[in-house]
Short mmCIF file of C-alpha atoms in Angstrom, two decimals:
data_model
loop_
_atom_site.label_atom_id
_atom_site.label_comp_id
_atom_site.label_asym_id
_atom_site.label_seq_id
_atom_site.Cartn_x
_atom_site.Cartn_y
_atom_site.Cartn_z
CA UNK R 114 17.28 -20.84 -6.67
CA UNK R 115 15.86 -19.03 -9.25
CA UNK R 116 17.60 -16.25 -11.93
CA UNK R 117 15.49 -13.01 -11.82
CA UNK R 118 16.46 -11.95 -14.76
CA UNK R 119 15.16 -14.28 -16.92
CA UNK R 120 11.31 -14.08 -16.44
CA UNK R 121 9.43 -17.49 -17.53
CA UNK R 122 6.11 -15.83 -19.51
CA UNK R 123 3.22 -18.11 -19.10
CA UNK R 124 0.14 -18.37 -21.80
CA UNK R 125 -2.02 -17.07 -19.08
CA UNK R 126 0.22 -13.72 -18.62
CA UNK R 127 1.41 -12.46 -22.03
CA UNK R 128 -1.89 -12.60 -23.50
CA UNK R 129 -3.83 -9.77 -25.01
CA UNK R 130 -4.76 -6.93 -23.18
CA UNK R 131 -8.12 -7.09 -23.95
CA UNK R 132 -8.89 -10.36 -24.11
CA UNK R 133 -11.05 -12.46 -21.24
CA UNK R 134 -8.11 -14.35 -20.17
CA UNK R 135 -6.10 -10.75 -19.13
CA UNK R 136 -9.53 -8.87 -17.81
CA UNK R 137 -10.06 -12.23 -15.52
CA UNK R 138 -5.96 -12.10 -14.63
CA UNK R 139 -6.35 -8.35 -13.31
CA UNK R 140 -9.17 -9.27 -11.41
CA UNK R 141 -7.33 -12.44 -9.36
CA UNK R 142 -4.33 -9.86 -8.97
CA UNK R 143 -6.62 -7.12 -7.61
CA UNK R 144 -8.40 -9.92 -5.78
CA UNK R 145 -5.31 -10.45 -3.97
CA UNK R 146 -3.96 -7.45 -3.55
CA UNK R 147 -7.23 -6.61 -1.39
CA UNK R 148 -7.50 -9.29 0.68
CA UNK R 149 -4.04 -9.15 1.69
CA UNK R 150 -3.62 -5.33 2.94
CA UNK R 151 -7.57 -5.16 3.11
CA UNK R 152 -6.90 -4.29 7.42
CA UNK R 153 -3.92 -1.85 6.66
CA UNK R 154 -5.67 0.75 6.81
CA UNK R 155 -8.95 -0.23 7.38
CA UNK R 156 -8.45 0.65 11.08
CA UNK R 157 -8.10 4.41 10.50
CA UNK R 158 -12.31 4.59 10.32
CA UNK R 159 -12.63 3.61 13.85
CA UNK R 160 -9.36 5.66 15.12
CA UNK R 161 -11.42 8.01 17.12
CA UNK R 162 -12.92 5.14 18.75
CA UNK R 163 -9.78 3.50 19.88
CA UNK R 164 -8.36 6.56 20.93
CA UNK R 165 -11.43 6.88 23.64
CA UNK R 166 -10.94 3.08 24.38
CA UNK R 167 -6.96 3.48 25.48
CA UNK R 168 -7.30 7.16 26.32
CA UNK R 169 -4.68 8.27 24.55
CA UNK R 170 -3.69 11.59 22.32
CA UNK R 171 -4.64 11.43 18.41
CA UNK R 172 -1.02 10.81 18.01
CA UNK R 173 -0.37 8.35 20.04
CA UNK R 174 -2.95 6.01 18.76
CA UNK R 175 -2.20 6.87 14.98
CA UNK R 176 1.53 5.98 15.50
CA UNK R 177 0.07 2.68 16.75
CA UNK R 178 -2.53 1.87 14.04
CA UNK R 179 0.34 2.82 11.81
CA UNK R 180 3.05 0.84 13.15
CA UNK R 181 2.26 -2.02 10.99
CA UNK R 182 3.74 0.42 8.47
CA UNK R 183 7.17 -0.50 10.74
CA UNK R 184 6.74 -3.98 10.13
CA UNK R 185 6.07 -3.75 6.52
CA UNK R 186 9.30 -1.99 5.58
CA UNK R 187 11.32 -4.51 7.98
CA UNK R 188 9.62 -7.13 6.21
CA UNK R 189 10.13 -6.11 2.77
CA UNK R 190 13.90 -6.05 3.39
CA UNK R 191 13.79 -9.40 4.50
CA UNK R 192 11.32 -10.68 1.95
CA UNK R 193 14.38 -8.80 -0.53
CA UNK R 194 17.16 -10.34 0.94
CA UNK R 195 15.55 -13.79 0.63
CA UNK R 196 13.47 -13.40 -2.40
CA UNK R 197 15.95 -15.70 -4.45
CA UNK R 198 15.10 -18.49 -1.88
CA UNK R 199 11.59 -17.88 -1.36
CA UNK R 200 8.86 -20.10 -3.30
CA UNK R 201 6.89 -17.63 -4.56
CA UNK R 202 3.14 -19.85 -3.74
CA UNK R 203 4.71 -21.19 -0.57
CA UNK R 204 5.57 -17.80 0.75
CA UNK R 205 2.04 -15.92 -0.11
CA UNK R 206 0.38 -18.63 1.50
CA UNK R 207 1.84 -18.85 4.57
CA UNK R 208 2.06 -15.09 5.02
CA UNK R 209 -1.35 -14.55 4.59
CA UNK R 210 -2.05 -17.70 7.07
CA UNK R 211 0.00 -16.04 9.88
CA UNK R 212 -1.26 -12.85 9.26
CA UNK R 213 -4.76 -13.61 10.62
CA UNK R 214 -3.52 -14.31 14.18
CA UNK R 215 -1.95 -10.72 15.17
CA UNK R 216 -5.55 -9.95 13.51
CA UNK R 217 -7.52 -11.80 15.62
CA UNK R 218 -5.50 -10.51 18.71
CA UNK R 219 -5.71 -7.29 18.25
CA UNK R 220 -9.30 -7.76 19.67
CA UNK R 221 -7.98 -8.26 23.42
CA UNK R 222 -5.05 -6.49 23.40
CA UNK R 223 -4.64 -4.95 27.28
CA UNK R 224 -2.34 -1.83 26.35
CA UNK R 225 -1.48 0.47 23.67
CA UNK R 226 1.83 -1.36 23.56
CA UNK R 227 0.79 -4.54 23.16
CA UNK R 228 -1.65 -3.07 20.50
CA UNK R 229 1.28 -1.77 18.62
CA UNK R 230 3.06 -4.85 19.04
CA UNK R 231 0.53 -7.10 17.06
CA UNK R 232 0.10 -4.25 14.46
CA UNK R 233 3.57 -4.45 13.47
CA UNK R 234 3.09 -8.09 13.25
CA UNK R 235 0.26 -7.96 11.09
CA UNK R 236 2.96 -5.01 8.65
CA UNK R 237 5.08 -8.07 8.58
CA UNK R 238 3.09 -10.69 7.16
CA UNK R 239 0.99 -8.21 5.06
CA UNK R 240 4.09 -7.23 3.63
CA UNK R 241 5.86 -10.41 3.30
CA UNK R 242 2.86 -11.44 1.20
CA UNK R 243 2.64 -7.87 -1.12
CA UNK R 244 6.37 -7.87 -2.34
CA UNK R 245 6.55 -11.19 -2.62
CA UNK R 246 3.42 -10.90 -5.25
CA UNK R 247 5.12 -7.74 -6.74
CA UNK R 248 8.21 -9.85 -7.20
CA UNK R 249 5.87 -12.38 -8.74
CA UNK R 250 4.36 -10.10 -11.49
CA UNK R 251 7.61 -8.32 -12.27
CA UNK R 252 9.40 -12.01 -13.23
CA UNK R 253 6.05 -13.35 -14.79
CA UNK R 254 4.92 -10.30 -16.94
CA UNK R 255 5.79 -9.34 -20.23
CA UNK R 256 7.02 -5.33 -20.38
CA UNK R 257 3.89 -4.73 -22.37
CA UNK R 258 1.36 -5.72 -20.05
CA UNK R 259 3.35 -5.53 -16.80
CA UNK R 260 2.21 -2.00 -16.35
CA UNK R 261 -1.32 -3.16 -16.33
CA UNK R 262 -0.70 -6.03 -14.11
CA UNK R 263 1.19 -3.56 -11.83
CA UNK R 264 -1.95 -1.47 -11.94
CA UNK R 265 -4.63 -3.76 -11.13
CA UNK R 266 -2.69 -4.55 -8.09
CA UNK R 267 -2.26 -1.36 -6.41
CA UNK R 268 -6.16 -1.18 -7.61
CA UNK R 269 -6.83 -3.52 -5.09
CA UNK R 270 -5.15 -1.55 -2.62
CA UNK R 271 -7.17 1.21 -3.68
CA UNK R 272 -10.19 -0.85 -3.35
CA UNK R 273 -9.10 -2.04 0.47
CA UNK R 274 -8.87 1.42 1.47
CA UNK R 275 -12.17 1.92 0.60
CA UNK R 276 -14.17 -0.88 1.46
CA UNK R 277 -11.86 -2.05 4.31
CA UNK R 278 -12.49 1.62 6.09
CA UNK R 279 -16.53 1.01 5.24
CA UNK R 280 -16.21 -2.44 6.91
CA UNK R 281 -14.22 -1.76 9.69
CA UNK R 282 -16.84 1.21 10.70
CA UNK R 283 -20.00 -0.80 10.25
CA UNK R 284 -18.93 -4.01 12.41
CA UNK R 285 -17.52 -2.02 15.29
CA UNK R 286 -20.36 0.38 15.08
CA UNK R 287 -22.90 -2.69 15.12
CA UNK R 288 -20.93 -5.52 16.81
CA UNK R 289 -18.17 -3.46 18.74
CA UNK R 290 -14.44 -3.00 18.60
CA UNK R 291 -13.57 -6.68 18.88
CA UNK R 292 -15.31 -8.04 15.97
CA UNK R 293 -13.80 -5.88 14.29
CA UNK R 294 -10.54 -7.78 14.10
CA UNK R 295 -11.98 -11.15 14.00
CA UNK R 296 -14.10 -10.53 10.86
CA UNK R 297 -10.38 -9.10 9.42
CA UNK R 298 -8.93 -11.98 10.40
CA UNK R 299 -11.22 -14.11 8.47
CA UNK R 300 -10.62 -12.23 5.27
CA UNK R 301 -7.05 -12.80 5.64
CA UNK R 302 -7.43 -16.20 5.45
CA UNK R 303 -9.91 -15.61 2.27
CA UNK R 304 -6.64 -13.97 0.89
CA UNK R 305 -4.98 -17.34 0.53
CA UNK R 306 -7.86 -18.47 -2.03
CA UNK R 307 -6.85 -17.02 -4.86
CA UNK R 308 -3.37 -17.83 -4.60
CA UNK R 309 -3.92 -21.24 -3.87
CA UNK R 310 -5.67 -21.64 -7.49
CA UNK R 311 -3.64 -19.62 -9.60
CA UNK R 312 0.27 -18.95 -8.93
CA UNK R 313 0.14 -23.39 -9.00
CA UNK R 314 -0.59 -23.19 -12.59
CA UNK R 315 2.05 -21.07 -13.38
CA UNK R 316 5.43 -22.75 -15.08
CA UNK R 317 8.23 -23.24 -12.96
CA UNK R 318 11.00 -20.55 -13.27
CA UNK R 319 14.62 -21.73 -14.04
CA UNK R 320 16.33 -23.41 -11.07
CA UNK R 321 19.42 -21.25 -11.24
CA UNK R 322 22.05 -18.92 -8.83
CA UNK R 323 20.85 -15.50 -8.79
CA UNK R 324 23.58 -12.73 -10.02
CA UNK R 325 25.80 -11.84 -7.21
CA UNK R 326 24.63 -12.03 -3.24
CA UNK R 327 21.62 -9.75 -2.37
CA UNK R 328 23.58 -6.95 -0.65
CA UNK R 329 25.82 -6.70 -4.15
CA UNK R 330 22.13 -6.13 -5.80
CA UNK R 331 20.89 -3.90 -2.89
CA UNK R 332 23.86 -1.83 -3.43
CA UNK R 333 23.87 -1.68 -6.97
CA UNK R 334 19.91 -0.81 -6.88
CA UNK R 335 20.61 1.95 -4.56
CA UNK R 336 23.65 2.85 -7.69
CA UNK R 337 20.91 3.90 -9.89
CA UNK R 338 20.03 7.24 -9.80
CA UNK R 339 16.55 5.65 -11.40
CA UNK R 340 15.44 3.61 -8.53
CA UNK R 341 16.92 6.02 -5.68
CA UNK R 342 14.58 8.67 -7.09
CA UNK R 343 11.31 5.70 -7.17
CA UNK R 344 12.55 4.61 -3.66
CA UNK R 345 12.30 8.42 -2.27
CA UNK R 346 9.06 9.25 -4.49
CA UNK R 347 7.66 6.15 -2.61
CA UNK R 348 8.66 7.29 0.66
CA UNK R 349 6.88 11.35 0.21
CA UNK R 350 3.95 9.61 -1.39
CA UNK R 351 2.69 7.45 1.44
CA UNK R 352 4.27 10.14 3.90
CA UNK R 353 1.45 12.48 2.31
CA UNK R 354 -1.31 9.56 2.19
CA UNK R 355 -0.83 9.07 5.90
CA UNK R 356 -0.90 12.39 6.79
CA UNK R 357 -4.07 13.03 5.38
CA UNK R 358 -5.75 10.09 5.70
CA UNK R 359 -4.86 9.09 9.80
CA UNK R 360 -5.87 12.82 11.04
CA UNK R 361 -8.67 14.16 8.70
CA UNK R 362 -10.40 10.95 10.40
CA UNK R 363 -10.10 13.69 14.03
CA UNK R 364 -11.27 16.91 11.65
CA UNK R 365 -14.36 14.88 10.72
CA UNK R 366 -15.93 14.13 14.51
CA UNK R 367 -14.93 17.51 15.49
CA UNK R 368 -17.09 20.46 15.47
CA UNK R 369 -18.20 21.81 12.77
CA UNK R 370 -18.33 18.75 10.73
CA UNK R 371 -19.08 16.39 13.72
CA UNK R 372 -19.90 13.20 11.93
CA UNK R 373 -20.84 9.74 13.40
CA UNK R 374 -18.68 6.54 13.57
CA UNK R 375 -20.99 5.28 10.38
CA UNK R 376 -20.47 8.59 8.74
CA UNK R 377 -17.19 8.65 9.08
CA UNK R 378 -16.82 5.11 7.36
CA UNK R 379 -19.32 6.12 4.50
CA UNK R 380 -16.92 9.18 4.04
CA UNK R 381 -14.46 6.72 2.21
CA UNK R 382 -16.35 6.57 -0.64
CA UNK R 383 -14.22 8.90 -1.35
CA UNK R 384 -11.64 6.21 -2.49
CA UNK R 385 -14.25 4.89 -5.07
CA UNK R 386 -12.91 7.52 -8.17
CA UNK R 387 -9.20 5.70 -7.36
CA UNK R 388 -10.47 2.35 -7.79
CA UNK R 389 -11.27 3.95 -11.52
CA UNK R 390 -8.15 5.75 -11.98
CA UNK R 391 -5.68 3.38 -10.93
CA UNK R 392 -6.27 0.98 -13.35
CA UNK R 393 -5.31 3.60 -15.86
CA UNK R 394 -2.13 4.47 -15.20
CA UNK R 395 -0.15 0.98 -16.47
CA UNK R 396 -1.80 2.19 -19.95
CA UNK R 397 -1.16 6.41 -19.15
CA UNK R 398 2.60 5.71 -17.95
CA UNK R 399 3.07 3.93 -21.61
CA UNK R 400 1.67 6.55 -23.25
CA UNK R 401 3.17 9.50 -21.52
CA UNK R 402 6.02 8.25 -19.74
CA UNK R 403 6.99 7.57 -16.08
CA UNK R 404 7.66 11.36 -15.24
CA UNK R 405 4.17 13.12 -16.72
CA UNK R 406 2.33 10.52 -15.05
CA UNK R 407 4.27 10.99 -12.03
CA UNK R 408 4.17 14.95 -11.85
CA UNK R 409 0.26 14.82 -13.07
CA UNK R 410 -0.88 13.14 -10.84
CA UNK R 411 1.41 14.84 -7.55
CA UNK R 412 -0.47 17.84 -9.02
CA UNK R 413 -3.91 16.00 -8.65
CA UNK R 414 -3.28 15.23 -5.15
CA UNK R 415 -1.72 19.37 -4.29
CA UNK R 416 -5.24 20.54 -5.68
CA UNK R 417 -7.12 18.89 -2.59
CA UNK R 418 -4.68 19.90 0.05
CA UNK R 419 -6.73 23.48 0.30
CA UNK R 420 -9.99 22.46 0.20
CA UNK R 421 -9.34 20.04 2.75
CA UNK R 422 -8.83 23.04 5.47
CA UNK R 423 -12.82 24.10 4.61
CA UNK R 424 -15.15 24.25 7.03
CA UNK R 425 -17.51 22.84 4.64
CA UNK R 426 -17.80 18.85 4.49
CA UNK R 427 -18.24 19.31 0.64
CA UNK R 428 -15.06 20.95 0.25
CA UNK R 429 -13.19 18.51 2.53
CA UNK R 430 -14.66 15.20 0.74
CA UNK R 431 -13.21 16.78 -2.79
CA UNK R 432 -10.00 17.63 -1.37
CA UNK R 433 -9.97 13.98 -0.03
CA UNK R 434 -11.04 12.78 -3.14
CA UNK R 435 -8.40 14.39 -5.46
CA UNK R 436 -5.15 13.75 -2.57
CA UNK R 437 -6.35 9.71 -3.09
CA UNK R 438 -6.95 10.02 -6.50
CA UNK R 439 -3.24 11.44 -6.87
CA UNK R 440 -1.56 9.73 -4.60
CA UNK R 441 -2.62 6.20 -5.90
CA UNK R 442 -2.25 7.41 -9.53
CA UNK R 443 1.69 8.36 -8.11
CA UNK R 444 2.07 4.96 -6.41
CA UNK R 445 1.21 2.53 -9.45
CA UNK R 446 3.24 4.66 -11.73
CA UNK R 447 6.09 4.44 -9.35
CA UNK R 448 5.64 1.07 -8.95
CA UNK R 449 5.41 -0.58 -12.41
CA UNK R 450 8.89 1.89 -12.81
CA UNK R 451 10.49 -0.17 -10.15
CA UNK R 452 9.70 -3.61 -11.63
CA UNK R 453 10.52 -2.79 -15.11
CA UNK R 454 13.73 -0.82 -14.38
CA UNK R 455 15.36 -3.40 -12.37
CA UNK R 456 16.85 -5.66 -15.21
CA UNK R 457 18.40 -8.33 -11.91
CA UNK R 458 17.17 -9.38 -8.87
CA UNK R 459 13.72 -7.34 -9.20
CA UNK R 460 12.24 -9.45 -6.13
CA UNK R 461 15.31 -7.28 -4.15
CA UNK R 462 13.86 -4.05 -6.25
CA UNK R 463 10.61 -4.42 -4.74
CA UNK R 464 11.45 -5.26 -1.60
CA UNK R 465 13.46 -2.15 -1.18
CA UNK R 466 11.11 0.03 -2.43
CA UNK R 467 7.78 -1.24 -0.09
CA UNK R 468 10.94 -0.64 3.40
CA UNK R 469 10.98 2.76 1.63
CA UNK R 470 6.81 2.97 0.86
CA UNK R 471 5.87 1.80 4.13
CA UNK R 472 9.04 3.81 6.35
CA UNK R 473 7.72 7.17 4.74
CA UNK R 474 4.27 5.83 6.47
CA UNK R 475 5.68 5.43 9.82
CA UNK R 476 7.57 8.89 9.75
CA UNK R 477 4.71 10.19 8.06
CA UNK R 478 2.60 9.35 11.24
CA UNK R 479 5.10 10.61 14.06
CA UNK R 480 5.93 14.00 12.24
CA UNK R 481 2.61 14.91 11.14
CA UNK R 482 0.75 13.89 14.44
CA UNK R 483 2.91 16.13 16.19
CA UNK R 484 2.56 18.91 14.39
CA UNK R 485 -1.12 17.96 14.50
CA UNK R 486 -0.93 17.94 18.19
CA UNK R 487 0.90 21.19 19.00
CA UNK R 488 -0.13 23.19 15.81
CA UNK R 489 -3.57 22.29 14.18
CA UNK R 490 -5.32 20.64 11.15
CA UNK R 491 -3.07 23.12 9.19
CA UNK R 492 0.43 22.51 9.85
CA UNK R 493 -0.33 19.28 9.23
CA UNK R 494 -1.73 19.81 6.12
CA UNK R 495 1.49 21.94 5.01
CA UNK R 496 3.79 18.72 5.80
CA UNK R 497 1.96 16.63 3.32
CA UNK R 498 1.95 19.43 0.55
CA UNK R 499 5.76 19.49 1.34
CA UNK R 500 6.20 15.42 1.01
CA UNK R 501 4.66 16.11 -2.43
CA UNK R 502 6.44 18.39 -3.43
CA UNK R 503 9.99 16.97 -2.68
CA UNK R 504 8.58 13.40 -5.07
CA UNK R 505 7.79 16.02 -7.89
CA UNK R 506 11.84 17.16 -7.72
CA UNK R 507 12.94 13.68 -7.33
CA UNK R 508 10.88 12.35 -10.22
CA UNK R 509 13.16 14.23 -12.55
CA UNK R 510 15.33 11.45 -12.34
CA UNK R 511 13.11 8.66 -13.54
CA UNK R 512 13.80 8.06 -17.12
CA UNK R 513 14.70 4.94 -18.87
#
């Protein structure tokens, strides 16, 4: 058992800032973060690929790349419920072990179904792993350099999105569909390395019974006005990630862009200015506050929406570039608010707020591929300018 709300601050966490120690800390937690979502969306670059391959509609198969977003909010309930109970090390480990064999099977499945089977599989282990780690750096980190330990995380989700998307279209375009999985698969595994030789060194937290049963903390999360708002912001913002990122993938091979399987993977370089950004916002949120961050940055991402409707591949890359830019900017604010603003059971905190990240995913996918079926590029485009506009209301609520 262990008491949440009395974090244990180890030498190697509360340091300075600046020093070695903290630059080589953000880079194991980035590390981490990579290798264990590196696949989440890293099969988006090849989605006009495996729609030809099952012969399905652009919807269809982005519901079932995306249904690992399904598993990932059922997972971070669970991973919630339990976190009291849960060795942090124990649990990483043996998330990101399982993970790699949904991975690897992915490269036979027979159906679409079965397909979407073993990509929810894969949401639950990936997310098992990621809010068990967030639970991890909210108990561990000091409230001065939490922010930037928050940040560096999601910056290796950043950095997943873009590499993972690069690799995912250069194996399948050299090596074919299935090796695509099993060279994920391996870097699961990699994922465990870090873990394994640094949460060991950390010090033990206090063996103690957690304040009241995890529904009585679910229910008193869901209370604060606070953490409903960060819950719903986290919902619209990977609603509006989604939405741009699984169907602009079907704009881009179309006429009159009409790019390449490789092309379309060297497009994500246009993740490579978040990989920048993100790390900035632990330090911008502290400056500015939660809500300036927030709004700035939902701003950021509004200002690409337009541009991504131009016929001109220019145009479309900087509208890509400022919606990721935004969005990521939004997600590492919103989740350093989370861990800091939940004073008692915070492994429950960010449990509940990946169900919500990763179920505004899933219905990101089914209502914006069907308006991107029956009405265009455009409508679709409309629904995630509407996702980010309902986080800017509800990030009025996020003070201290």
């Amino acid at each position: 058992m262990t008491d949440l709300s009395t974090p244990i601050r180890p030498i190697a966490v509360t340091m300075d800032a600046h020093s070695p120690g903290a630059a080589l800390r953000s880079l194991v937690i980035g590390l981490t973060a990579f290798l264990t979502v590196v696949d989440l969306f890293a099969t988006q670059a090849i989605l006009p690929s495996l729609t030809r391959h099952y012969g399905v509609t652009p919807a269809a198969m982005g519901f079932a790349v995306n249904a690992s977003t399904f598993g990932m909010a059922v997972a971070g309930l669970i991973v919630g419920f339990l976190s009291p109970h849960i060795n942090r090390r124990t649990g990483i480990l043996l998330s990101l072990a399982l993970l790699a064999i949904p991975t690897s099977l992915l490269a036979s499945a027979p159906s679409l179904a079965v397909f979407t089977i073993f990509r929810i599989a894969q949401g639950l282990c990936m997310a098992s792993a990621f809010a068990l780690t967030l639970a991890y750096l909210g108990e561990q980190c000091s409230a001065m350099d939490a922010g930037g330990a928050f940040a560096a995380y999601i910056t290796g989700n950043v950095a997943s999105n873009l590499v993972g998307r690069l690799i995912s279209a250069a194996v399948a375009d050299g090596l074919g569909l299935a090796w695509n999985f099993y060279f994920f698969a391996a870097l699961n595994l990699a994922g465990a390395l870090p873990v394994y030789f640094t949460i060991k060194h950390v010090q033990p937290m206090h063996a103690m019974m957690p304040r009241g049963s995890p529904l009585a903390a679910t229910i008193a999360h869901w209370r604060d006005p606070r953490l409903r708002s960060a819950f719903g912001i986290g919902f619209c913002i990977l609603f509006a990630f989604i939405g741009t990122f699984t169907f602009v993938n079907f704009v881009l091979v179309r006429p009159p862009l009409s790019l390449g399987m490789m092309d379309l993977g060297l497009v994500y370089f246009v993740f490579l200015p978040s990989v920048v950004t993100t790390l900035l916002a632990g330090k911008v949120a502290s400056r500015l506050g939660t809500r300036p961050t927030i709004w700035g940055s939902l701003v950021v991402a509004g200002l690409g929406l337009p541009l991504m409707l131009a016929p001109n591949l220019g145009e479309v890359l900087t509208g890509m570039v400022l919606v990721g830019v935004g969005t990521f900017f939004a997600q590492a604010a919103a989740t350093g608010f989370v861990g800091q603003t939940a004073t008692d059971n915070r492994g429950i905190a960010s449990g509940t707020y990946l169900a919500c990240y990763f179920c505004g995913g899933l219905v990101g996918t089914a209502v914006l591929g069907r308006l991107f079926d029956n009405f265009g590029w455009h409508a679709c485009v409309a629904g995630v300018g509407a996702a980010l506009a309902v986080a800017a209301v509800l990030t009025f609520r996020l003070t201290r």
